[in-house]
PDB file of C-alpha atoms in Angstrom:
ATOM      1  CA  UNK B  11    -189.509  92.557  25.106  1.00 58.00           C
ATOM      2  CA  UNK B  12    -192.137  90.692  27.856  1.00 67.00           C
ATOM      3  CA  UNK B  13    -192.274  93.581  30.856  1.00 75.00           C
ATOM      4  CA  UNK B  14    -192.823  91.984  34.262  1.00 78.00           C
ATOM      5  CA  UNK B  15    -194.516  93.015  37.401  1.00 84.00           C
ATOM      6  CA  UNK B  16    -192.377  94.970  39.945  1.00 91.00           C
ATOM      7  CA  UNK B  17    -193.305  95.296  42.736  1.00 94.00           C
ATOM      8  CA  UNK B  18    -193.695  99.131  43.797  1.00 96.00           C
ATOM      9  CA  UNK B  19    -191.147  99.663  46.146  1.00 97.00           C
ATOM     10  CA  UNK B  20    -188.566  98.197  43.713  1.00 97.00           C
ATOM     11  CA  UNK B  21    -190.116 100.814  40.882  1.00 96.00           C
ATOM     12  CA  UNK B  22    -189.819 103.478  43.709  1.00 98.00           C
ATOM     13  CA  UNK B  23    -186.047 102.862  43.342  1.00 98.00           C
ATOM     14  CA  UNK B  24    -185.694 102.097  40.117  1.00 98.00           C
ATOM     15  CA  UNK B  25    -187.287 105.501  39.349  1.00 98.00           C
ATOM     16  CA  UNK B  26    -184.915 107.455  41.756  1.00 99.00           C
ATOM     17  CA  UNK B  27    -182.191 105.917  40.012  1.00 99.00           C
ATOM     18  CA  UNK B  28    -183.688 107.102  36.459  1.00 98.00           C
ATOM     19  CA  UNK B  29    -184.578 110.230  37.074  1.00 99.00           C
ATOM     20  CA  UNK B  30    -180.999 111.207  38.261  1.00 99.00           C
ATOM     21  CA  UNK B  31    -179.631 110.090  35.136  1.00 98.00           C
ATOM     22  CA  UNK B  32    -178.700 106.758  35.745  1.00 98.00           C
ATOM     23  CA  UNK B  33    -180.007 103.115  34.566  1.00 98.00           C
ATOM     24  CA  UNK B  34    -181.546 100.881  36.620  1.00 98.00           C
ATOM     25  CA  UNK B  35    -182.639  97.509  35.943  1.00 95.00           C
ATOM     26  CA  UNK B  36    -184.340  94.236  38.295  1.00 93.00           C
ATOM     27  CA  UNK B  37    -181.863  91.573  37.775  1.00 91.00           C
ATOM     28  CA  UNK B  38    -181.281  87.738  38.725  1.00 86.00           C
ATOM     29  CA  UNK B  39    -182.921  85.352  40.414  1.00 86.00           C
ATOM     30  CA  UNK B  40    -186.214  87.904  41.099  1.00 88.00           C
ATOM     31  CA  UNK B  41    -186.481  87.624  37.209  1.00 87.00           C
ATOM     32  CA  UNK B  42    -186.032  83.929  36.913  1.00 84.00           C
ATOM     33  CA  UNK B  43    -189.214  83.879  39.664  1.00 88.00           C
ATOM     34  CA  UNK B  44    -191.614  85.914  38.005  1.00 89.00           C
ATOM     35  CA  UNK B  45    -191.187  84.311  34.815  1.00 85.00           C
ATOM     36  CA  UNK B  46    -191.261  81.102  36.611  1.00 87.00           C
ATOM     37  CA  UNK B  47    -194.429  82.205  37.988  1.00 89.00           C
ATOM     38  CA  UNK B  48    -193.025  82.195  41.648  1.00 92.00           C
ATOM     39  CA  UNK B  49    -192.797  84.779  44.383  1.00 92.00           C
ATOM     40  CA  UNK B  50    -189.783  86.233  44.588  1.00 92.00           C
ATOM     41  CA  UNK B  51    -187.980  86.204  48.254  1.00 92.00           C
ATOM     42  CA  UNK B  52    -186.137  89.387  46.935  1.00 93.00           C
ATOM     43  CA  UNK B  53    -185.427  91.753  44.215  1.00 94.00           C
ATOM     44  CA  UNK B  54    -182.191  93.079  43.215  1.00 94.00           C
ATOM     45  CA  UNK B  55    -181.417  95.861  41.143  1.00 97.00           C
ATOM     46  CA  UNK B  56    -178.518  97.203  39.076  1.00 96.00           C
ATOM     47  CA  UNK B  57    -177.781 100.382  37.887  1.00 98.00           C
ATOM     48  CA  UNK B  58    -174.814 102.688  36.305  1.00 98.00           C
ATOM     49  CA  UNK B  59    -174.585 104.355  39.334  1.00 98.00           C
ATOM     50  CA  UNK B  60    -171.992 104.372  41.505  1.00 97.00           C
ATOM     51  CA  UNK B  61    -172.319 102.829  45.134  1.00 97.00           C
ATOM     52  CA  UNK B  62    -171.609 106.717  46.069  1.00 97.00           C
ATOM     53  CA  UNK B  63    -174.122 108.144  43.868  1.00 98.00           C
ATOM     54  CA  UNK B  64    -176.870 105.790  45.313  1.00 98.00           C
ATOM     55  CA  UNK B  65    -176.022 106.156  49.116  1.00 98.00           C
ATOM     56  CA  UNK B  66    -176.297 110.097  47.705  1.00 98.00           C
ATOM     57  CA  UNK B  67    -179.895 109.396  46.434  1.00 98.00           C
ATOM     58  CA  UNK B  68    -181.462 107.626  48.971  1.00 98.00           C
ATOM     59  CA  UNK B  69    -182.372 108.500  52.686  1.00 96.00           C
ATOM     60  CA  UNK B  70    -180.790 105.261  54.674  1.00 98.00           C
ATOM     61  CA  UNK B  71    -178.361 102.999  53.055  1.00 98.00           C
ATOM     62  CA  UNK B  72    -176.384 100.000  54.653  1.00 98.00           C
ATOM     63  CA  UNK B  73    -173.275  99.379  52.873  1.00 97.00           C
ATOM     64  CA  UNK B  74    -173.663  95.812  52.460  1.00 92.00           C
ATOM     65  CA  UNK B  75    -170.775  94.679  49.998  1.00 88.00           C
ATOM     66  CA  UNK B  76    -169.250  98.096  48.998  1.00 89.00           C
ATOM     67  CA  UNK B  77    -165.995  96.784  47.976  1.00 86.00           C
ATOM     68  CA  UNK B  78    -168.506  94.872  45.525  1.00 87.00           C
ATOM     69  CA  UNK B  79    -170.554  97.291  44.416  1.00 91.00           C
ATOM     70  CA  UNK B  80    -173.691  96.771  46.347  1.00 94.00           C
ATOM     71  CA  UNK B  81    -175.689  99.240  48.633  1.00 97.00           C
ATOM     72  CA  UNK B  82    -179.053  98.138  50.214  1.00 98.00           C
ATOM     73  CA  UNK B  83    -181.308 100.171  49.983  1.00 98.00           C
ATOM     74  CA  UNK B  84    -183.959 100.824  52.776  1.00 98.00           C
ATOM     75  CA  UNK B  85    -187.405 101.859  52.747  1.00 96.00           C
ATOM     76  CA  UNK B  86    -190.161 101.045  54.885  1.00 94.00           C
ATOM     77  CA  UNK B  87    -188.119  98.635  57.144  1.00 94.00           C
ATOM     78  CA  UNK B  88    -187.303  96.463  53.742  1.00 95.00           C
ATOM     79  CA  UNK B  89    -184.107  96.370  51.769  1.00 96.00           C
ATOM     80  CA  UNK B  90    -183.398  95.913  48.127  1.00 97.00           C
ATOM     81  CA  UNK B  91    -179.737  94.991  47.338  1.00 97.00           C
ATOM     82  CA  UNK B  92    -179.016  97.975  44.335  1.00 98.00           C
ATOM     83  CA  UNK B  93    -175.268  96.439  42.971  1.00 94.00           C
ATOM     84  CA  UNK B  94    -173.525  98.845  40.341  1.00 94.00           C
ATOM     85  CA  UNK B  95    -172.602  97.448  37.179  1.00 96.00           C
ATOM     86  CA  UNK B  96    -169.321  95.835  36.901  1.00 90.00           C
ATOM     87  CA  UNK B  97    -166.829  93.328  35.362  1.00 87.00           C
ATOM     88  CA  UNK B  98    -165.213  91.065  37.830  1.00 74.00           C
ATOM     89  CA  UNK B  99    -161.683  89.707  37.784  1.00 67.00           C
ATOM     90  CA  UNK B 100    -160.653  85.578  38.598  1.00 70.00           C
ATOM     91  CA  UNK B 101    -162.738  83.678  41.248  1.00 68.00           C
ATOM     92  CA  UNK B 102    -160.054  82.647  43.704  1.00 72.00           C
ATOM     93  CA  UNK B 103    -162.235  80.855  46.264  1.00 71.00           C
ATOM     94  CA  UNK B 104    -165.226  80.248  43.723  1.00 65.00           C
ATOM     95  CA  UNK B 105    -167.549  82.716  45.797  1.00 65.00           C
ATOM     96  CA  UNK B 106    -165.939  86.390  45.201  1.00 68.00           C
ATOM     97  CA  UNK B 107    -163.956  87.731  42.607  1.00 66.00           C
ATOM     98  CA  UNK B 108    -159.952  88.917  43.465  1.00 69.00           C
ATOM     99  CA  UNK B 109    -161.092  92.438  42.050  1.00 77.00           C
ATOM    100  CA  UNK B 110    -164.204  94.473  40.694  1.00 81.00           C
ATOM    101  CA  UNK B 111    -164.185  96.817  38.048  1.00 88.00           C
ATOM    102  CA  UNK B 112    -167.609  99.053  37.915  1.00 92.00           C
ATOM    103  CA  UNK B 113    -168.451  99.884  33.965  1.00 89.00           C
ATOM    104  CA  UNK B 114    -171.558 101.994  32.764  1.00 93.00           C
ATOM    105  CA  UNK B 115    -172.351  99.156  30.616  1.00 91.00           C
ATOM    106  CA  UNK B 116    -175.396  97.088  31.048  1.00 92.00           C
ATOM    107  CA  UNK B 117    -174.228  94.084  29.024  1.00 85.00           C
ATOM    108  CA  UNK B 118    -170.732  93.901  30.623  1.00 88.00           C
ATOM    109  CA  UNK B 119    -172.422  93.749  33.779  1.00 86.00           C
ATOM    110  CA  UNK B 120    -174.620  90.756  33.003  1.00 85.00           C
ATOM    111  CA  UNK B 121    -171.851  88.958  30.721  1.00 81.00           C
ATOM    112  CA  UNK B 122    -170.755  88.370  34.516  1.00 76.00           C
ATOM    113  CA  UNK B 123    -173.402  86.633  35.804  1.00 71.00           C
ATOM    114  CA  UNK B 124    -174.089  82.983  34.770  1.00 66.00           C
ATOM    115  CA  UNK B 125    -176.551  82.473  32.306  1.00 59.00           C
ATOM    116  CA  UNK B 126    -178.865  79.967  34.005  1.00 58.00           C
ATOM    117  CA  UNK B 127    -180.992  83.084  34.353  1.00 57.00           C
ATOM    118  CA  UNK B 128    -179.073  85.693  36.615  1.00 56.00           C
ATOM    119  CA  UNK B 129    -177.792  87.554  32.947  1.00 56.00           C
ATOM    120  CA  UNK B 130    -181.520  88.724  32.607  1.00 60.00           C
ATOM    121  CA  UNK B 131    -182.314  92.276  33.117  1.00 64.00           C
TER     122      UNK B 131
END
């Protein structure tokens, strides 16, 4: 498995996550960029935790699609979009899904995204 180059702020909370017992993993397009030799315009990250757990962990939050899953995180003015893991229902209006399911599984979560590239972890 090829490791890539996070930037620190992004291993910051990926270690948070980690050491309080949960995975955490860069995911999507940020991926796709780096391997693609480009700079990404943002990293995302997904984890097992809970959209709770993380707003728990982490000083200022901004709950950007809680109903979703997803938490930004901030730190030093920037945010990082940290998304639990889930499994998503039917895709009414071909943007968001008509219900989320969050799963501690890894593979569930990125059997959701499409596999262009955003299913990389």
């Amino acid at each position: 498995m090829e490791k890539i180059n996070i930037p620190e702020k992004v291993n910051q909370i990926i270690g948070v996550l980690e050491a309080n017992g949960h995975e955490a993993y860069a995911v999507g397009g940020c991926v796709r960029d780096v391997f693609l030799e480009r700079k990404p315009a943002d990293w995302d990250i997904t984890t097992s935790a809970s959209p709770l757990q993380v707003k728990a962990l982490f000083k200022r939050t901004i709950d950007t699609g809680i109903q979703h899953g997803t938490v930004t995180v901030m730190l030093a003015g920037e945010g990082f979009e940290v998304t639990t893991y889930r499994v998503d229902g039917t895709y009414e209006d071909c943007r968001h899904p008509s219900q989320v399911q969050f799963t501690k599984s890894l593979l569930e979560d990125l059997k959701r995204r499409d596999f262009t590239i955003n299913a990389m972890a």
